[in-house]
Every structure is written in C-alpha cells, then in structure tokens.
C-alpha cells in the first residue's frame, strides 16, 4: 500500500538495514513471535533506540502491541519496543473467526470514515498522558493512537484498501525529515 502511495519500501531484518531507513512499519502477525525474532536477529535494541530518537513508526495490529509501553496479557517473557504511552490488550475482539470490518474515523481532516478490517485485533485499554486517542469502535474501544511520530492502529486498512491511515503515516514521515 505504501508503494502505491509513492513511498520506497524495503524489508528490515538486521540492524544495518534498519540504519538505512527513515521510518518503519511494524506489521500485523503474532506479536510474541515478532518480539522473539527481533531479539534473535539483534534488531530489538536498535529499534528501541531509533524510536527514542524520533523515527516515525506505524504499528499495525501486532505492531501496535510492539509499540505499547504496557501489555495486559503478554505472553510469558514477551517484550515490546515501547514508545507509546498506552496499555494494550491482545486479541481483544476474539479469535480469527471473530474478524470483522468496521468504520473508524479517518486521520485525514475533512475525509469521511475509513472502512478497515479487525483480525484478532488488540485494543488500547489505557491511553497515557503522552498519547492521544485518534479512533474508537463499538463505543469507547480505542483502536488508534498517536504519540509524536508513533502511530499505532489495531486494524488492517490494507485489507479493505483504505489508504487514509497510510497517507497520514507518510505525512508524519515527511514532517520528520
């Protein structure tokens, strides 16, 4: 989706590859597996350092969990990269069978709601003083947050083709340059 919007994209698996990018997307998937692999490949600490330096990061679903400072139900030994002053709950909407689409507020001013997909999605159960809630579903369940150059979303806009959240992230990247 970022390539469709004009961004150059590359995979990051090593500290050397991380050093060559201006921004990072932490994808969906299994947050505890991504955490373990990031430590095995010795990229976890460099990611934490780049986040602390202000590198823009988009965390989608599992990526939101990895950006959170706190997890309510972490897997044994699970760590995060941190940076977002939030507490998240993993798999808050149930199993993969409970996946659904919903409308959330667009991060782009003047645009209508974005239709996005929730797949074993986390929710933000606490938004700290440094973070800002951007969108929620089913009443007050926070599903998108921002803190400086960090953007965390519970959902997958790429599944429905909505580009507003990725465009917003690219705006953050441009502002950070």
Short mmCIF file of N, CA and C in Angstrom, two decimals:
data_model
loop_
_atom_site.label_atom_id
_atom_site.label_comp_id
_atom_site.label_asym_id
_atom_site.label_seq_id
_atom_site.Cartn_x
_atom_site.Cartn_y
_atom_site.Cartn_z
N UNK A 1 0.82 -1.19 0.00
CA UNK A 1 0.00 0.00 0.00
C UNK A 1 0.88 1.26 0.00
N UNK A 2 1.97 1.25 0.78
CA UNK A 2 2.86 2.41 0.80
C UNK A 2 3.49 2.65 -0.56
N UNK A 3 3.83 1.59 -1.28
CA UNK A 3 4.38 1.75 -2.62
C UNK A 3 3.35 2.37 -3.56
N UNK A 4 2.09 1.97 -3.42
CA UNK A 4 1.03 2.55 -4.23
C UNK A 4 0.90 4.06 -3.99
N UNK A 5 1.29 4.47 -2.78
CA UNK A 5 1.22 5.89 -2.42
C UNK A 5 2.51 6.63 -2.74
N UNK A 6 3.47 5.95 -3.37
CA UNK A 6 4.69 6.60 -3.83
C UNK A 6 5.90 6.45 -2.94
N UNK A 7 5.79 5.69 -1.86
CA UNK A 7 6.92 5.51 -0.94
C UNK A 7 7.82 4.37 -1.44
N UNK A 8 9.12 4.52 -1.16
CA UNK A 8 10.05 3.42 -1.41
C UNK A 8 10.03 2.53 -0.17
N UNK A 9 9.89 1.23 -0.40
CA UNK A 9 9.71 0.27 0.70
C UNK A 9 10.78 -0.81 0.60
N UNK A 10 11.29 -1.21 1.75
CA UNK A 10 12.22 -2.34 1.80
C UNK A 10 12.02 -3.08 3.11
N UNK A 11 12.39 -4.36 3.09
CA UNK A 11 12.30 -5.17 4.29
C UNK A 11 13.46 -4.84 5.22
N UNK A 12 13.18 -4.88 6.52
CA UNK A 12 14.20 -4.62 7.53
C UNK A 12 14.27 -5.84 8.44
N UNK A 13 15.43 -6.50 8.40
CA UNK A 13 15.63 -7.68 9.25
C UNK A 13 16.90 -7.61 10.09
N UNK A 14 17.75 -6.61 9.81
CA UNK A 14 19.03 -6.51 10.52
C UNK A 14 19.24 -5.08 11.00
N UNK A 15 20.13 -4.88 11.97
CA UNK A 15 20.44 -3.51 12.39
C UNK A 15 20.98 -2.66 11.24
N UNK A 16 21.76 -3.24 10.35
CA UNK A 16 22.30 -2.48 9.22
C UNK A 16 21.17 -2.02 8.29
N UNK A 17 20.20 -2.87 8.05
CA UNK A 17 19.06 -2.48 7.21
C UNK A 17 18.23 -1.41 7.90
N UNK A 18 18.07 -1.51 9.23
CA UNK A 18 17.32 -0.50 9.98
C UNK A 18 18.00 0.86 9.87
N UNK A 19 19.30 0.87 9.91
CA UNK A 19 20.05 2.13 9.85
C UNK A 19 19.85 2.86 8.52
N UNK A 20 19.38 2.16 7.49
CA UNK A 20 19.24 2.75 6.16
C UNK A 20 17.85 3.31 5.87
N UNK A 21 16.91 3.19 6.81
CA UNK A 21 15.53 3.64 6.54
C UNK A 21 15.20 4.88 7.36
N UNK A 22 14.25 5.66 6.84
CA UNK A 22 13.80 6.87 7.52
C UNK A 22 12.64 6.59 8.48
N UNK A 23 11.94 5.49 8.24
CA UNK A 23 10.75 5.16 9.02
C UNK A 23 10.57 3.66 9.00
N UNK A 24 9.67 3.18 9.85
CA UNK A 24 9.49 1.74 9.97
C UNK A 24 8.00 1.42 10.12
N UNK A 25 7.58 0.31 9.53
CA UNK A 25 6.24 -0.22 9.74
C UNK A 25 6.40 -1.55 10.46
N UNK A 26 5.75 -1.66 11.61
CA UNK A 26 5.69 -2.93 12.33
C UNK A 26 4.37 -3.56 11.93
N UNK A 27 4.41 -4.69 11.25
CA UNK A 27 3.20 -5.25 10.65
C UNK A 27 2.33 -6.02 11.63
N UNK A 28 1.22 -6.51 11.11
CA UNK A 28 0.40 -7.44 11.86
C UNK A 28 1.09 -8.80 11.92
N UNK A 29 0.47 -9.71 12.63
CA UNK A 29 1.06 -11.04 12.80
C UNK A 29 0.96 -11.42 14.26
N UNK A 30 1.90 -12.18 14.72
CA UNK A 30 1.93 -12.62 16.12
C UNK A 30 2.98 -11.79 16.85
N UNK A 31 2.53 -10.94 17.75
CA UNK A 31 3.44 -10.00 18.42
C UNK A 31 4.52 -10.71 19.22
N UNK A 32 4.19 -11.83 19.87
CA UNK A 32 5.22 -12.52 20.67
C UNK A 32 6.28 -13.14 19.76
N UNK A 33 5.89 -13.63 18.59
CA UNK A 33 6.87 -14.20 17.64
C UNK A 33 7.76 -13.09 17.07
N UNK A 34 7.15 -11.95 16.72
CA UNK A 34 7.94 -10.83 16.20
C UNK A 34 8.93 -10.37 17.26
N UNK A 35 8.47 -10.30 18.52
CA UNK A 35 9.36 -9.92 19.63
C UNK A 35 10.55 -10.88 19.71
N UNK A 36 10.28 -12.19 19.74
CA UNK A 36 11.37 -13.18 19.85
C UNK A 36 12.34 -13.08 18.68
N UNK A 37 11.80 -12.99 17.47
CA UNK A 37 12.67 -12.92 16.29
C UNK A 37 13.50 -11.64 16.28
N UNK A 38 12.90 -10.54 16.73
CA UNK A 38 13.67 -9.28 16.76
C UNK A 38 14.84 -9.37 17.72
N UNK A 39 14.68 -10.11 18.81
CA UNK A 39 15.80 -10.28 19.74
C UNK A 39 16.82 -11.27 19.17
N UNK A 40 16.37 -12.34 18.52
CA UNK A 40 17.30 -13.32 17.93
C UNK A 40 18.15 -12.65 16.85
N UNK A 41 17.53 -11.80 16.03
CA UNK A 41 18.25 -11.13 14.95
C UNK A 41 18.90 -9.81 15.40
N UNK A 42 18.86 -9.56 16.70
CA UNK A 42 19.53 -8.41 17.33
C UNK A 42 19.12 -7.07 16.73
N UNK A 43 17.84 -6.97 16.41
CA UNK A 43 17.33 -5.70 15.89
C UNK A 43 16.43 -5.00 16.92
N UNK A 44 16.08 -5.67 18.01
CA UNK A 44 15.17 -5.09 19.01
C UNK A 44 15.75 -3.83 19.64
N UNK A 45 16.96 -3.90 20.13
CA UNK A 45 17.55 -2.72 20.78
C UNK A 45 17.76 -1.57 19.79
N UNK A 46 18.26 -1.84 18.58
CA UNK A 46 18.35 -0.73 17.61
C UNK A 46 16.99 -0.10 17.29
N UNK A 47 15.92 -0.90 17.25
CA UNK A 47 14.59 -0.33 17.02
C UNK A 47 14.22 0.57 18.20
N UNK A 48 14.44 0.09 19.42
CA UNK A 48 14.14 0.93 20.60
C UNK A 48 14.91 2.25 20.54
N UNK A 49 16.16 2.17 20.15
CA UNK A 49 16.98 3.39 20.07
C UNK A 49 16.45 4.34 19.01
N UNK A 50 16.08 3.83 17.84
CA UNK A 50 15.56 4.69 16.77
C UNK A 50 14.22 5.31 17.17
N UNK A 51 13.39 4.54 17.87
CA UNK A 51 12.11 5.10 18.36
C UNK A 51 12.41 6.26 19.32
N UNK A 52 13.35 6.06 20.22
CA UNK A 52 13.71 7.11 21.18
C UNK A 52 14.26 8.35 20.48
N UNK A 53 14.91 8.16 19.32
CA UNK A 53 15.46 9.28 18.55
C UNK A 53 14.40 9.99 17.73
N UNK A 54 13.18 9.44 17.64
CA UNK A 54 12.10 10.09 16.92
C UNK A 54 11.78 9.52 15.56
N UNK A 55 12.30 8.34 15.23
CA UNK A 55 11.97 7.73 13.93
C UNK A 55 10.46 7.50 13.85
N UNK A 56 9.81 7.91 12.76
CA UNK A 56 8.39 7.60 12.59
C UNK A 56 8.17 6.08 12.47
N UNK A 57 7.17 5.59 13.19
CA UNK A 57 6.85 4.16 13.16
C UNK A 57 5.33 4.01 13.10
N UNK A 58 4.88 3.17 12.18
CA UNK A 58 3.47 2.77 12.12
C UNK A 58 3.40 1.34 12.62
N UNK A 59 2.62 1.12 13.65
CA UNK A 59 2.39 -0.22 14.18
C UNK A 59 0.97 -0.64 13.87
N UNK A 60 0.83 -1.70 13.09
CA UNK A 60 -0.48 -2.20 12.70
C UNK A 60 -0.76 -3.49 13.44
N UNK A 61 -1.83 -3.55 14.22
CA UNK A 61 -2.28 -4.75 14.94
C UNK A 61 -1.16 -5.24 15.87
N UNK A 62 -0.45 -6.29 15.52
CA UNK A 62 0.67 -6.74 16.35
C UNK A 62 1.69 -5.63 16.51
N UNK A 63 1.84 -4.81 15.49
CA UNK A 63 2.76 -3.69 15.57
C UNK A 63 2.36 -2.69 16.64
N UNK A 64 1.05 -2.49 16.83
CA UNK A 64 0.57 -1.64 17.92
C UNK A 64 1.01 -2.22 19.26
N UNK A 65 0.86 -3.53 19.41
CA UNK A 65 1.28 -4.19 20.66
C UNK A 65 2.77 -3.96 20.89
N UNK A 66 3.57 -4.07 19.83
CA UNK A 66 5.01 -3.91 19.97
C UNK A 66 5.41 -2.47 20.30
N UNK A 67 4.58 -1.50 19.94
CA UNK A 67 4.87 -0.10 20.27
C UNK A 67 4.40 0.29 21.67
N UNK A 68 3.49 -0.50 22.22
CA UNK A 68 2.90 -0.15 23.53
C UNK A 68 3.93 -0.24 24.65
N UNK A 69 3.81 0.67 25.60
CA UNK A 69 4.68 0.58 26.78
C UNK A 69 4.23 -0.54 27.72
N UNK A 70 2.93 -0.89 27.65
CA UNK A 70 2.39 -1.90 28.56
C UNK A 70 1.42 -2.84 27.85
N UNK A 71 1.43 -4.13 28.24
CA UNK A 71 0.50 -5.14 27.71
C UNK A 71 -0.19 -5.78 28.90
N UNK A 72 -1.52 -5.93 28.83
CA UNK A 72 -2.24 -6.52 29.97
C UNK A 72 -2.08 -8.03 30.04
N UNK A 73 -1.94 -8.68 28.91
CA UNK A 73 -1.91 -10.14 28.88
C UNK A 73 -0.76 -10.64 27.99
N UNK A 74 0.41 -10.17 28.27
CA UNK A 74 1.57 -10.54 27.45
C UNK A 74 1.83 -12.04 27.54
N UNK A 75 2.37 -12.60 26.48
CA UNK A 75 2.84 -13.99 26.51
C UNK A 75 4.02 -14.05 27.49
N UNK A 76 4.28 -15.21 28.08
CA UNK A 76 5.40 -15.30 29.02
C UNK A 76 6.71 -14.78 28.40
N UNK A 77 7.33 -13.83 29.08
CA UNK A 77 8.60 -13.28 28.61
C UNK A 77 8.50 -12.26 27.50
N UNK A 78 7.27 -11.96 27.05
CA UNK A 78 7.11 -11.05 25.91
C UNK A 78 7.56 -9.64 26.27
N UNK A 79 8.26 -9.01 25.35
CA UNK A 79 8.72 -7.64 25.49
C UNK A 79 8.15 -6.80 24.35
N UNK A 80 8.21 -5.49 24.54
CA UNK A 80 7.81 -4.59 23.45
C UNK A 80 8.97 -3.65 23.15
N UNK A 81 8.87 -2.95 22.04
CA UNK A 81 9.84 -1.91 21.73
C UNK A 81 9.49 -0.66 22.54
N UNK A 82 8.21 -0.50 22.84
CA UNK A 82 7.75 0.63 23.62
C UNK A 82 7.79 1.93 22.84
N UNK A 83 7.42 2.98 23.53
CA UNK A 83 7.39 4.30 22.92
C UNK A 83 6.03 4.95 23.02
N UNK A 84 4.97 4.12 22.91
CA UNK A 84 3.62 4.65 23.02
C UNK A 84 3.15 4.50 24.47
N UNK A 85 2.74 5.59 25.06
CA UNK A 85 2.28 5.60 26.44
C UNK A 85 0.85 5.06 26.50
N UNK A 86 0.72 3.77 26.23
CA UNK A 86 -0.59 3.11 26.25
C UNK A 86 -0.45 1.70 26.83
N UNK A 87 -1.58 1.17 27.27
CA UNK A 87 -1.68 -0.23 27.66
C UNK A 87 -2.60 -0.91 26.66
N UNK A 88 -2.16 -2.03 26.10
CA UNK A 88 -2.98 -2.74 25.12
C UNK A 88 -3.36 -4.12 25.64
N UNK A 89 -4.46 -4.62 25.12
CA UNK A 89 -4.93 -5.97 25.41
C UNK A 89 -4.89 -6.74 24.10
N UNK A 90 -4.14 -7.82 24.07
CA UNK A 90 -4.02 -8.63 22.85
C UNK A 90 -5.33 -9.35 22.56
N UNK A 91 -5.60 -9.61 21.30
CA UNK A 91 -6.75 -10.41 20.85
C UNK A 91 -8.06 -9.98 21.52
N UNK A 92 -8.26 -8.71 21.67
CA UNK A 92 -9.40 -8.19 22.43
C UNK A 92 -10.75 -8.44 21.77
N UNK A 93 -10.75 -8.66 20.46
CA UNK A 93 -12.01 -8.89 19.76
C UNK A 93 -12.26 -10.36 19.50
N UNK A 94 -11.45 -11.25 20.09
CA UNK A 94 -11.67 -12.68 19.92
C UNK A 94 -10.70 -13.31 18.95
N UNK A 95 -11.11 -14.47 18.43
CA UNK A 95 -10.24 -15.25 17.56
C UNK A 95 -10.31 -14.74 16.12
N UNK A 96 -9.56 -15.40 15.26
CA UNK A 96 -9.58 -15.05 13.83
C UNK A 96 -10.99 -15.18 13.26
N UNK A 97 -11.77 -16.13 13.78
CA UNK A 97 -13.14 -16.32 13.31
C UNK A 97 -14.03 -15.13 13.64
N UNK A 98 -13.63 -14.34 14.60
CA UNK A 98 -14.40 -13.16 15.01
C UNK A 98 -13.99 -11.91 14.24
N UNK A 99 -13.20 -12.06 13.20
CA UNK A 99 -12.75 -10.91 12.40
C UNK A 99 -13.96 -10.17 11.83
N UNK A 100 -13.80 -8.87 11.66
CA UNK A 100 -14.89 -8.06 11.13
C UNK A 100 -14.36 -6.79 10.49
N UNK A 101 -15.22 -6.15 9.72
CA UNK A 101 -14.89 -4.84 9.18
C UNK A 101 -15.74 -3.80 9.90
N UNK A 102 -15.20 -2.61 10.03
CA UNK A 102 -15.92 -1.52 10.69
C UNK A 102 -15.43 -0.20 10.13
N UNK A 103 -16.19 0.83 10.40
CA UNK A 103 -15.78 2.18 10.04
C UNK A 103 -15.14 2.84 11.26
N UNK A 104 -14.02 3.50 11.01
CA UNK A 104 -13.36 4.29 12.05
C UNK A 104 -13.12 5.68 11.47
N UNK A 105 -12.87 6.62 12.34
CA UNK A 105 -12.58 7.97 11.89
C UNK A 105 -11.33 7.97 11.03
N UNK A 106 -11.34 8.79 10.00
CA UNK A 106 -10.15 8.95 9.18
C UNK A 106 -9.19 9.90 9.89
N UNK A 107 -7.89 9.65 9.77
CA UNK A 107 -6.93 10.58 10.37
C UNK A 107 -6.72 11.82 9.52
N UNK A 108 -7.28 11.83 8.32
CA UNK A 108 -7.13 12.95 7.41
C UNK A 108 -8.32 13.90 7.59
N UNK A 109 -8.03 15.12 7.96
CA UNK A 109 -9.08 16.11 8.21
C UNK A 109 -9.93 16.31 6.95
N UNK A 110 -11.22 16.30 7.14
CA UNK A 110 -12.14 16.53 6.04
C UNK A 110 -12.55 15.28 5.29
N UNK A 111 -11.97 14.14 5.61
CA UNK A 111 -12.36 12.89 4.95
C UNK A 111 -13.38 12.16 5.80
N UNK A 112 -14.21 11.39 5.15
CA UNK A 112 -15.20 10.58 5.85
C UNK A 112 -14.55 9.40 6.53
N UNK A 113 -15.38 8.57 7.16
CA UNK A 113 -14.82 7.43 7.89
C UNK A 113 -14.09 6.45 6.98
N UNK A 114 -13.14 5.74 7.57
CA UNK A 114 -12.37 4.72 6.86
C UNK A 114 -12.94 3.35 7.20
N UNK A 115 -13.12 2.50 6.20
CA UNK A 115 -13.54 1.12 6.44
C UNK A 115 -12.29 0.27 6.56
N UNK A 116 -12.15 -0.44 7.69
CA UNK A 116 -10.95 -1.21 7.98
C UNK A 116 -11.31 -2.59 8.50
N UNK A 117 -10.34 -3.50 8.54
CA UNK A 117 -10.57 -4.88 8.98
C UNK A 117 -9.87 -5.13 10.33
N UNK A 118 -10.58 -5.80 11.21
CA UNK A 118 -10.03 -6.19 12.51
C UNK A 118 -9.85 -7.70 12.51
N UNK A 119 -8.60 -8.14 12.74
CA UNK A 119 -8.28 -9.57 12.72
C UNK A 119 -7.52 -9.90 14.00
N UNK A 120 -8.15 -10.58 14.94
CA UNK A 120 -7.55 -10.86 16.25
C UNK A 120 -6.91 -9.59 16.83
N UNK A 121 -7.63 -8.52 16.73
CA UNK A 121 -7.08 -7.20 16.99
C UNK A 121 -6.95 -6.88 18.47
N UNK A 122 -5.92 -6.11 18.80
CA UNK A 122 -5.81 -5.59 20.17
C UNK A 122 -6.66 -4.33 20.32
N UNK A 123 -6.91 -3.94 21.55
CA UNK A 123 -7.48 -2.63 21.83
C UNK A 123 -6.57 -1.92 22.82
N UNK A 124 -6.70 -0.63 22.82
CA UNK A 124 -5.95 0.19 23.79
C UNK A 124 -6.86 0.36 25.00
N UNK A 125 -6.49 -0.24 26.12
CA UNK A 125 -7.34 -0.18 27.32
C UNK A 125 -7.00 1.01 28.20
N UNK A 126 -5.83 1.61 27.97
CA UNK A 126 -5.47 2.82 28.72
C UNK A 126 -4.61 3.70 27.82
N UNK A 127 -5.00 4.97 27.71
CA UNK A 127 -4.21 5.95 26.96
C UNK A 127 -3.53 6.85 27.98
N UNK A 128 -2.21 6.80 28.03
CA UNK A 128 -1.45 7.63 28.96
C UNK A 128 -1.46 9.09 28.57
N UNK A 129 -0.89 9.92 29.42
CA UNK A 129 -0.91 11.37 29.21
C UNK A 129 -0.17 11.81 27.96
N UNK A 130 0.86 11.03 27.53
CA UNK A 130 1.65 11.45 26.37
C UNK A 130 1.05 11.02 25.04
N UNK A 131 0.08 10.11 25.07
CA UNK A 131 -0.53 9.60 23.83
C UNK A 131 -1.91 10.22 23.62
N UNK A 132 -2.37 10.14 22.38
CA UNK A 132 -3.66 10.71 22.00
C UNK A 132 -4.48 9.64 21.28
N UNK A 133 -5.73 9.44 21.73
CA UNK A 133 -6.62 8.51 21.04
C UNK A 133 -7.12 9.18 19.76
N UNK A 134 -7.06 8.46 18.64
CA UNK A 134 -7.49 9.01 17.36
C UNK A 134 -8.78 8.40 16.84
N UNK A 135 -9.07 7.15 17.23
CA UNK A 135 -10.27 6.50 16.72
C UNK A 135 -10.69 5.40 17.69
N UNK A 136 -11.99 5.12 17.67
CA UNK A 136 -12.53 4.04 18.51
C UNK A 136 -13.66 3.35 17.75
N UNK A 137 -14.02 2.16 18.23
CA UNK A 137 -15.16 1.43 17.67
C UNK A 137 -16.02 0.93 18.83
N UNK A 138 -17.22 0.49 18.50
CA UNK A 138 -18.18 -0.04 19.48
C UNK A 138 -18.18 0.78 20.77
N UNK A 139 -18.43 2.03 20.60
CA UNK A 139 -18.49 2.91 21.76
C UNK A 139 -17.15 3.50 22.10
N UNK A 140 -16.52 2.98 23.13
CA UNK A 140 -15.31 3.62 23.62
C UNK A 140 -14.06 2.74 23.52
N UNK A 141 -14.05 1.75 22.65
CA UNK A 141 -12.87 0.89 22.49
C UNK A 141 -11.87 1.59 21.58
N UNK A 142 -10.78 2.07 22.15
CA UNK A 142 -9.78 2.84 21.41
C UNK A 142 -8.98 1.89 20.52
N UNK A 143 -8.90 2.23 19.22
CA UNK A 143 -8.23 1.37 18.25
C UNK A 143 -7.17 2.10 17.43
N UNK A 144 -6.95 3.36 17.69
CA UNK A 144 -5.89 4.10 17.02
C UNK A 144 -5.36 5.17 17.96
N UNK A 145 -4.03 5.26 18.04
CA UNK A 145 -3.40 6.24 18.93
C UNK A 145 -2.18 6.83 18.23
N UNK A 146 -1.82 8.02 18.70
CA UNK A 146 -0.61 8.67 18.18
C UNK A 146 0.13 9.31 19.33
N UNK A 147 1.42 9.27 19.23
CA UNK A 147 2.29 9.97 20.17
C UNK A 147 3.51 10.42 19.38
N UNK A 148 3.59 11.71 19.10
CA UNK A 148 4.70 12.21 18.29
C UNK A 148 4.72 11.54 16.94
N UNK A 149 5.82 10.90 16.60
CA UNK A 149 5.98 10.23 15.31
C UNK A 149 5.53 8.78 15.33
N UNK A 150 4.91 8.34 16.43
CA UNK A 150 4.45 6.96 16.53
C UNK A 150 2.96 6.91 16.30
N UNK A 151 2.55 6.01 15.42
CA UNK A 151 1.14 5.82 15.09
C UNK A 151 0.82 4.35 15.27
N UNK A 152 -0.10 4.04 16.15
CA UNK A 152 -0.49 2.65 16.41
C UNK A 152 -1.95 2.43 16.09
N UNK A 153 -2.23 1.40 15.28
CA UNK A 153 -3.61 1.10 14.91
C UNK A 153 -3.88 -0.39 15.12
N UNK A 154 -5.08 -0.69 15.62
CA UNK A 154 -5.46 -2.07 15.90
C UNK A 154 -5.84 -2.85 14.66
N UNK A 155 -6.09 -2.16 13.60
CA UNK A 155 -6.75 -2.74 12.43
C UNK A 155 -5.84 -2.79 11.20
N UNK A 156 -6.41 -3.37 10.14
CA UNK A 156 -5.68 -3.54 8.88
C UNK A 156 -6.42 -2.78 7.76
N UNK A 157 -6.04 -1.53 7.51
CA UNK A 157 -6.69 -0.81 6.40
C UNK A 157 -6.29 -1.37 5.05
N UNK A 158 -5.15 -2.05 4.97
CA UNK A 158 -4.71 -2.60 3.70
C UNK A 158 -5.63 -3.72 3.20
N UNK A 159 -6.36 -4.36 4.10
CA UNK A 159 -7.27 -5.44 3.71
C UNK A 159 -8.47 -4.87 2.95
N UNK A 160 -8.94 -3.71 3.36
CA UNK A 160 -10.11 -3.11 2.71
C UNK A 160 -9.72 -2.11 1.62
N UNK A 161 -8.43 -1.78 1.55
CA UNK A 161 -7.97 -0.86 0.52
C UNK A 161 -8.03 0.60 0.92
N UNK A 162 -8.39 0.88 2.16
CA UNK A 162 -8.42 2.27 2.61
C UNK A 162 -6.99 2.78 2.75
N UNK A 163 -6.70 3.94 2.18
CA UNK A 163 -5.34 4.47 2.21
C UNK A 163 -5.14 5.60 3.22
N UNK A 164 -6.19 6.03 3.88
CA UNK A 164 -6.07 7.24 4.70
C UNK A 164 -5.06 7.09 5.83
N UNK A 165 -5.00 5.95 6.48
CA UNK A 165 -4.07 5.78 7.61
C UNK A 165 -2.63 5.73 7.12
N UNK A 166 -2.40 5.10 5.98
CA UNK A 166 -1.04 5.06 5.43
C UNK A 166 -0.63 6.45 4.91
N UNK A 167 -1.56 7.18 4.31
CA UNK A 167 -1.26 8.55 3.88
C UNK A 167 -0.90 9.41 5.08
N UNK A 168 -1.63 9.25 6.16
CA UNK A 168 -1.33 10.01 7.38
C UNK A 168 0.07 9.66 7.88
N UNK A 169 0.43 8.39 7.83
CA UNK A 169 1.77 7.99 8.27
C UNK A 169 2.83 8.62 7.38
N UNK A 170 2.61 8.64 6.09
CA UNK A 170 3.58 9.26 5.18
C UNK A 170 3.71 10.76 5.46
N UNK A 171 2.63 11.40 5.89
CA UNK A 171 2.72 12.81 6.29
C UNK A 171 3.64 12.96 7.52
N UNK A 172 3.52 12.03 8.47
CA UNK A 172 4.39 12.05 9.65
C UNK A 172 5.85 11.87 9.25
N UNK A 173 6.08 10.97 8.31
CA UNK A 173 7.45 10.72 7.83
C UNK A 173 8.00 11.99 7.19
N UNK A 174 7.19 12.63 6.35
CA UNK A 174 7.64 13.85 5.67
C UNK A 174 7.92 14.96 6.68
N UNK A 175 7.07 15.09 7.69
CA UNK A 175 7.28 16.12 8.72
C UNK A 175 8.56 15.87 9.52
N UNK A 176 8.94 14.59 9.66
CA UNK A 176 10.12 14.24 10.46
C UNK A 176 11.42 14.52 9.72
N UNK A 177 11.36 14.71 8.41
CA UNK A 177 12.59 14.93 7.62
C UNK A 177 13.12 16.32 7.80
#
